[in-house]
Short mmCIF file of C-alpha atoms and ligand atoms in Angstrom, two decimals:
data_model
loop_
_atom_site.label_atom_id
_atom_site.label_comp_id
_atom_site.label_asym_id
_atom_site.label_seq_id
_atom_site.Cartn_x
_atom_site.Cartn_y
_atom_site.Cartn_z
CA MET A 38 0.05 0.13 -0.17
CA ARG A 39 1.02 3.53 -0.65
CA ILE A 40 1.01 5.23 2.53
CA THR A 41 1.18 9.32 3.10
CA VAL A 42 2.01 10.53 6.54
CA LEU A 43 1.96 14.38 7.58
CA ALA A 44 4.76 14.11 10.32
CA GLY A 45 6.62 16.76 12.99
CA GLY A 46 9.30 15.97 15.04
CA ILE A 47 9.59 13.04 17.38
CA GLY A 48 6.09 11.93 17.79
CA GLY A 49 5.88 11.60 13.85
CA ALA A 50 9.27 10.30 13.67
CA ARG A 51 8.52 7.60 16.12
CA PHE A 52 5.37 6.68 14.82
CA LEU A 53 7.01 6.16 11.15
CA LEU A 54 9.76 3.45 12.91
CA GLY A 55 6.64 1.65 13.86
CA LEU A 56 4.92 1.98 10.63
CA ARG A 57 8.04 1.29 8.33
CA GLU A 58 8.10 -2.07 10.25
CA LEU A 59 4.83 -3.21 8.11
CA GLY A 60 6.77 -3.09 4.89
CA HIS A 61 4.66 -0.46 3.06
CA ASP A 62 5.43 1.99 0.49
CA VAL A 63 5.54 5.31 2.92
CA THR A 64 5.81 9.09 1.92
CA VAL A 65 6.29 11.31 4.75
CA VAL A 66 5.14 15.10 4.20
CA GLY A 67 7.44 17.03 6.92
CA ASN A 68 6.86 20.09 8.71
CA THR A 69 9.03 22.77 8.00
CA GLY A 70 7.42 25.67 10.13
CA ASP A 71 9.83 24.92 13.28
CA ASP A 72 12.72 25.82 10.39
CA VAL A 73 15.31 28.48 11.52
CA THR A 74 18.54 30.25 10.50
CA MET A 75 21.31 30.79 12.89
CA TYR A 76 24.88 31.92 12.36
CA GLY A 77 23.70 31.91 8.51
CA LEU A 78 22.75 28.20 8.74
CA ARG A 79 19.57 26.79 7.82
CA ILE A 80 18.15 24.46 10.24
CA CYS A 81 15.07 21.98 9.78
CA PRO A 82 14.42 20.35 13.01
CA ASP A 83 11.68 18.36 12.31
CA LEU A 84 13.04 16.88 8.87
CA ASP A 85 16.30 16.15 10.50
CA THR A 86 14.28 14.34 13.42
CA VAL A 87 12.64 12.21 11.09
CA VAL A 88 15.57 11.70 9.10
CA TYR A 89 18.01 10.84 12.05
CA THR A 90 15.33 8.78 13.65
CA LEU A 91 14.53 6.14 10.68
CA GLY A 92 18.31 6.54 9.53
CA GLY A 93 19.36 5.34 13.33
CA GLY A 94 21.32 8.61 13.80
CA ILE A 95 19.10 10.20 16.48
CA SER A 96 19.67 10.76 19.98
CA ASN A 97 17.01 8.57 21.67
CA GLU A 98 17.63 10.19 25.11
CA ARG A 99 17.24 13.75 23.76
CA GLY A 100 14.71 12.55 21.11
CA TRP A 101 16.49 15.68 18.94
CA GLY A 102 19.98 15.90 17.16
CA ARG A 103 22.44 13.36 17.06
CA GLU A 104 23.88 10.39 19.39
CA ASN A 105 27.21 11.05 20.74
CA GLU A 106 26.79 14.46 20.07
CA THR A 107 29.20 17.09 21.60
CA PHE A 108 28.79 20.88 21.56
CA ARG A 109 31.92 22.60 21.30
CA VAL A 110 31.08 24.69 18.55
CA ARG A 111 27.66 25.98 20.48
CA ASP A 112 30.28 26.40 23.23
CA GLU A 113 32.77 28.35 21.74
CA LEU A 114 30.51 30.46 20.19
CA ALA A 115 29.10 31.13 23.63
CA ALA A 116 32.60 32.08 24.71
CA TYR A 117 32.73 34.87 22.00
CA ALA A 118 29.37 36.16 23.01
CA GLU A 119 30.46 36.79 26.62
CA LYS A 120 33.76 38.26 25.87
CA SER A 121 32.92 40.13 22.83
CA SER A 122 30.64 42.20 20.78
CA SER A 123 30.47 39.37 18.00
CA GLY A 124 27.96 37.37 19.70
CA SER A 125 24.65 38.08 17.84
CA GLU A 126 22.95 34.93 17.85
CA PRO A 127 21.44 32.67 20.60
CA SER A 128 23.16 30.23 22.76
CA TRP A 129 20.04 28.53 23.90
CA PHE A 130 19.51 26.75 20.67
CA GLY A 131 21.06 23.26 20.58
CA LEU A 132 23.10 23.38 17.91
CA GLY A 133 25.40 20.40 17.89
CA ASP A 134 28.57 19.46 16.10
CA LEU A 135 27.47 16.67 14.28
CA ASP A 136 24.40 18.45 13.69
CA ILE A 137 26.36 21.37 12.11
CA ALA A 138 27.40 19.05 9.43
CA THR A 139 23.94 18.64 7.98
CA HIS A 140 23.13 22.44 8.21
CA LEU A 141 26.48 23.11 6.33
CA LEU A 142 25.46 21.21 3.81
CA ARG A 143 21.78 22.20 3.61
CA THR A 144 22.63 25.90 3.62
CA GLN A 145 25.35 25.17 0.87
CA GLY A 146 22.49 23.36 -1.32
CA LEU A 147 20.12 26.20 -0.82
CA ARG A 148 22.42 28.76 -1.82
CA ASP A 149 23.60 26.62 -4.91
CA GLY A 150 19.77 27.25 -5.81
CA LEU A 151 18.56 23.91 -4.94
CA PRO A 152 15.39 23.43 -3.30
CA LEU A 153 14.97 22.33 0.20
CA SER A 154 12.88 19.11 -1.17
CA GLU A 155 16.17 18.11 -3.44
CA VAL A 156 18.62 18.99 -0.54
CA THR A 157 16.65 16.59 1.85
CA ARG A 158 16.61 14.06 -0.82
CA ARG A 159 20.27 14.46 -0.91
CA LEU A 160 20.56 14.04 2.99
CA CYS A 161 18.33 11.22 2.85
CA GLN A 162 21.13 9.47 0.44
CA ARG A 163 23.09 8.82 3.24
CA TRP A 164 20.82 7.94 6.33
CA ARG A 165 18.64 5.72 3.73
CA PRO A 166 15.33 6.28 6.11
CA GLY A 167 13.48 3.84 4.12
CA VAL A 168 10.74 6.44 3.47
CA THR A 169 10.16 9.02 0.84
CA VAL A 170 10.78 12.30 2.97
CA LEU A 171 9.47 15.39 1.55
CA PRO A 172 9.33 18.89 2.97
CA ALA A 173 5.69 20.42 2.98
CA THR A 174 6.99 23.56 0.81
CA ASP A 175 10.39 24.43 -0.52
CA ASP A 176 9.23 28.05 0.22
CA PRO A 177 10.63 29.39 3.15
CA VAL A 178 7.96 29.44 6.24
CA GLU A 179 8.43 29.74 9.83
CA THR A 180 6.06 29.71 12.67
CA HIS A 181 5.87 32.90 14.88
CA VAL A 182 4.26 32.87 18.07
CA THR A 183 2.86 35.94 19.82
CA LEU A 184 2.91 36.46 23.35
CA THR A 185 0.55 37.69 26.00
CA ASP A 186 3.18 40.32 26.79
CA GLY A 187 2.47 41.57 23.31
CA ARG A 188 5.88 40.21 21.94
CA THR A 189 5.85 37.63 18.55
CA VAL A 190 8.83 35.46 18.54
CA HIS A 191 10.05 32.97 16.54
CA PHE A 192 8.65 29.51 17.49
CA GLN A 193 12.27 28.30 18.67
CA GLU A 194 12.48 31.10 20.77
CA TRP A 195 9.11 30.29 22.64
CA TRP A 196 9.67 26.50 22.69
CA VAL A 197 13.19 26.18 23.48
CA ARG A 198 14.17 29.16 25.27
CA LEU A 199 11.01 30.17 27.31
CA HIS A 200 9.68 26.56 27.35
CA ALA A 201 6.35 27.60 26.38
CA ALA A 202 6.27 29.26 29.80
CA VAL A 203 4.77 32.47 28.71
CA PRO A 204 1.29 32.02 27.16
CA ALA A 205 0.56 32.31 23.67
CA THR A 206 -2.41 34.09 22.15
CA ARG A 207 -1.43 33.47 18.29
CA ILE A 208 0.50 31.13 16.33
CA GLU A 209 1.12 31.72 12.71
CA LEU A 210 2.90 30.17 9.85
CA THR A 211 4.71 33.17 8.30
CA GLY A 212 5.19 33.03 4.37
CA ALA A 213 2.23 30.65 4.01
CA ALA A 214 0.21 32.60 1.69
CA ALA A 215 2.95 32.71 -0.74
CA ALA A 216 3.94 29.16 -0.12
CA THR A 217 2.93 25.91 -2.39
CA PRO A 218 3.15 22.45 -1.66
CA ALA A 219 6.71 20.73 -2.40
CA PRO A 220 6.77 18.71 -5.68
CA GLY A 221 5.35 15.34 -4.76
CA VAL A 222 2.98 16.40 -1.85
CA LEU A 223 -0.19 16.80 -3.53
CA ASP A 224 0.57 13.66 -5.66
CA ALA A 225 1.51 11.66 -2.33
CA LEU A 226 -2.02 12.41 -1.09
CA ALA A 227 -3.98 11.93 -4.04
CA ALA A 228 -2.59 8.75 -4.88
CA ALA A 229 -2.22 7.31 -1.23
CA ASP A 230 -4.25 4.34 -0.16
CA VAL A 231 -3.99 5.66 3.43
CA VAL A 232 -3.25 9.01 4.44
CA ILE A 233 -2.12 9.23 8.49
CA LEU A 234 -2.12 11.97 10.68
CA PRO A 235 0.31 10.36 13.30
CA PRO A 236 0.65 11.66 16.90
CA SER A 237 2.30 15.01 16.42
CA ASN A 238 1.41 18.26 17.54
CA PRO A 239 -1.81 19.58 15.97
CA VAL A 240 -0.83 23.23 16.33
CA VAL A 241 2.56 23.61 15.23
CA SER A 242 3.47 20.25 13.27
CA ILE A 243 0.19 19.01 11.60
CA GLY A 244 -1.00 22.78 11.65
CA ALA A 245 1.86 24.05 10.16
CA ILE A 246 1.58 21.45 7.13
CA LEU A 247 -2.06 22.25 6.80
CA ALA A 248 -1.44 26.20 6.72
CA VAL A 249 0.35 25.35 3.55
CA PRO A 250 -2.33 26.46 0.85
CA GLY A 251 -3.33 23.38 -1.11
CA ILE A 252 -2.47 20.85 1.53
CA ALA A 253 -5.92 20.95 3.57
CA ALA A 254 -7.70 20.57 0.42
CA ALA A 255 -5.66 17.38 -1.05
CA LEU A 256 -6.58 15.83 2.57
CA ARG A 257 -10.50 16.75 1.86
CA SER A 258 -10.16 15.73 -1.49
CA THR A 259 -8.36 12.25 -1.63
CA ASP A 260 -10.21 9.16 -1.94
CA ALA A 261 -7.72 7.41 0.60
CA PRO A 262 -9.09 7.23 3.95
CA VAL A 263 -7.44 10.05 6.11
CA ILE A 264 -6.71 8.64 9.99
CA GLY A 265 -5.15 10.42 12.77
CA LEU A 266 -3.79 9.09 16.19
CA SER A 267 -4.14 11.25 19.22
CA PRO A 268 -1.14 12.66 20.41
CA ILE A 269 -3.23 13.67 23.86
CA VAL A 270 -3.74 10.80 26.13
CA GLY A 271 -5.73 10.93 29.27
CA GLY A 272 -5.78 15.07 29.11
CA ALA A 273 -2.15 15.76 28.59
CA PRO A 274 0.55 15.82 25.58
CA VAL A 275 2.46 12.59 26.16
CA ARG A 276 5.84 14.35 25.72
CA GLY A 277 6.35 18.24 25.22
CA MET A 278 4.02 20.84 25.66
CA ALA A 279 1.10 20.43 23.43
CA ASP A 280 -1.24 21.71 26.01
CA ALA A 281 0.45 25.71 25.56
CA CYS A 282 -0.21 25.25 21.75
CA LEU A 283 -3.66 23.79 22.10
CA ALA A 284 -4.50 26.63 24.42
CA ALA A 285 -3.15 29.56 22.08
CA ILE A 286 -6.10 28.30 19.64
CA GLY A 287 -8.44 27.55 21.99
CA VAL A 288 -8.86 23.65 21.84
CA GLU A 289 -8.63 21.67 25.04
CA THR A 290 -5.99 19.27 25.75
CA THR A 291 -7.99 16.25 25.19
CA ALA A 292 -8.12 13.54 22.60
CA TYR A 293 -12.01 14.21 22.26
CA ALA A 294 -11.38 18.10 21.42
CA VAL A 295 -8.33 17.50 19.14
CA ALA A 296 -10.18 15.21 17.27
CA ASN A 297 -13.27 18.02 16.88
CA HIS A 298 -10.62 20.24 15.74
CA TYR A 299 -9.56 18.50 13.16
CA GLY A 300 -13.24 17.39 12.26
CA ARG A 301 -14.87 14.99 10.10
CA ARG A 302 -14.42 14.91 6.35
CA PRO A 303 -15.83 16.27 3.99
CA ALA A 304 -15.81 19.88 5.98
CA GLY A 305 -13.11 18.83 8.10
CA LEU A 306 -10.01 16.22 7.67
CA LEU A 307 -10.74 12.70 9.25
CA ASP A 308 -12.55 9.75 8.49
CA GLY A 309 -11.08 7.88 11.52
CA TRP A 310 -9.59 8.40 14.75
CA LEU A 311 -7.51 6.65 17.30
CA VAL A 312 -7.41 7.50 21.09
CA ASP A 313 -5.66 5.48 24.00
CA ASP A 314 -7.34 3.05 26.10
CA VAL A 315 -7.77 5.75 28.82
CA ASP A 316 -9.77 7.59 26.54
CA LYS A 317 -12.21 5.10 26.10
CA ASP A 318 -15.55 7.78 26.71
CA ALA A 319 -13.99 9.79 23.89
CA ALA A 320 -13.91 7.22 21.27
CA ASP A 321 -17.68 6.19 22.08
CA ARG A 322 -18.72 9.87 22.16
CA LEU A 323 -17.15 10.64 18.78
CA THR A 324 -18.30 7.27 17.16
CA GLU A 325 -21.79 8.18 18.24
CA GLU A 326 -21.50 11.56 17.26
CA GLY A 327 -20.38 10.19 13.62
CA LEU A 328 -16.31 10.09 13.59
CA PRO A 329 -15.62 6.26 13.64
CA THR A 330 -13.10 5.83 16.85
CA ARG A 331 -11.40 3.59 18.36
CA ALA A 332 -9.48 3.09 21.78
CA VAL A 333 -6.46 1.12 21.67
CA PRO A 334 -2.79 1.41 23.41
CA LEU A 335 -1.22 4.72 21.86
CA LEU A 336 1.96 4.73 23.99
CA MET A 337 5.10 4.43 21.71
CA THR A 338 7.08 2.83 24.28
CA ASP A 339 8.61 0.29 21.96
CA ILE A 340 9.07 -0.54 18.13
CA GLU A 341 6.07 -3.78 18.42
CA ALA A 342 3.77 -1.20 20.41
CA THR A 343 4.40 1.57 18.11
CA ALA A 344 3.78 -1.06 14.80
CA ALA A 345 0.68 -2.20 16.60
CA MET A 346 -0.59 1.43 16.71
CA ALA A 347 -0.01 1.57 12.69
CA ARG A 348 -1.55 -1.41 12.33
CA ALA A 349 -4.59 -0.28 14.35
CA ALA A 350 -4.51 2.74 12.06
CA LEU A 351 -4.70 0.44 8.90
CA ASP A 352 -7.49 -1.60 10.05
CA LEU A 353 -9.73 1.54 10.79
CA ALA A 354 -8.54 2.58 7.16
CA THR A 355 -9.84 -0.52 6.05
CA GLU A 356 -12.90 -0.35 8.22
CA VAL A 357 -14.07 3.17 7.09
CA ARG A 358 -13.55 2.49 3.33
CA ARG A 359 -16.31 0.20 3.10
P1 GDP B 686 8.18 17.53 17.55
O1 GDP B 686 8.07 18.18 16.05
O2 GDP B 686 9.45 17.06 18.11
O3 GDP B 686 7.06 18.47 18.86
O4 GDP B 686 7.34 16.09 17.40
P2 GDP B 686 5.79 15.91 16.82
O5 GDP B 686 5.03 17.37 16.61
O6 GDP B 686 5.75 15.08 15.83
O7 GDP B 686 5.04 15.28 18.15
C1 GDP B 686 4.99 15.90 19.52
C2 GDP B 686 3.73 14.86 20.14
O8 GDP B 686 4.03 13.96 20.23
C3 GDP B 686 3.43 15.65 21.50
O9 GDP B 686 2.32 16.23 21.33
C4 GDP B 686 3.43 14.29 22.19
O10 GDP B 686 2.48 14.06 22.94
C5 GDP B 686 3.27 13.19 21.13
N1 GDP B 686 3.84 11.80 21.52
C6 GDP B 686 4.97 11.84 21.75
N2 GDP B 686 4.93 10.53 22.15
C7 GDP B 686 3.97 9.90 22.33
C8 GDP B 686 3.75 8.61 22.31
O11 GDP B 686 4.21 7.46 22.76
N3 GDP B 686 2.09 8.34 21.84
C9 GDP B 686 1.36 9.31 21.65
N4 GDP B 686 -0.05 9.19 21.63
N5 GDP B 686 1.60 10.56 21.33
C10 GDP B 686 3.17 10.69 21.51
CA1 CA B 687 8.69 20.45 15.77
#
């Protein structure tokens, strides 16, 4: 089967590890809203998380960046910032030494005029993720966050530096209006047998991908069933601060509310929804209200558990297709 998955960083990447076990032809549409330029280097955290995770190079402990990483360059930059006026860029961003090699190659490729999709394809020649990885768009987009104190900051500053502790009132993908889906993205959605929204952040990962004009419409119009998995379990994110993102767009942090936020096709995006066993009540209620929803274990504790989640998503796809 041809399966297309919209993915953010950790949640998307870990889900893909399980899905890959099932041996299908998988295309990933990756989030580029987290992308940022630092020290002149273009950094694509979510694409890198997917590629490193599937390529076996991720730090499992941190969930982002490389294993056996060192941070000597970052520390050296911090020493400059402390002792001279040359420190203009932030030191809170985790720029690892091995990771920098990826950013150097990406930046050089972009500067040579290659689109991000082509640069990503070349990076994948080394990592061999076993899936096709496409950025949602080749155009430069960035998620910006407006805070309750009136400031508007790059998503990375809110997330990494402020730990999302200052509430947000608005989250926006800047550059989206002028962006178009990267080559292959719309085809991958139209030609898929199943489309999956993995347990990625509904706002800054999935939401940012959907903000690229044409992608949400392609989800609504594909013949493939669209199945989502809840990143919210028992009223909280399994990892990270998705609750702060959901609050910013006025959505409660529950599996039920996220399903309603995505909505049911054709007006919304979903044909089926998976929640964790602890949210069985939400499954019953959503199913009653017209969105086929199943309660299954949704914790990606290991590859087998994650593969079982992917299988449950494909089973639900078969069920709702009939
Ligand atoms: P990020 O870009 O690195 O933040 O990663 P994603 O957007 O792809 O995924 C983040 C989301 O994954 C968070 O909202 C988590 O709640 C969710 N998540 C992480 N681990 C699990 C898990 O084991 N099960 C489920 N259901 N969600 C998870
Ligand atoms: Ca991310």
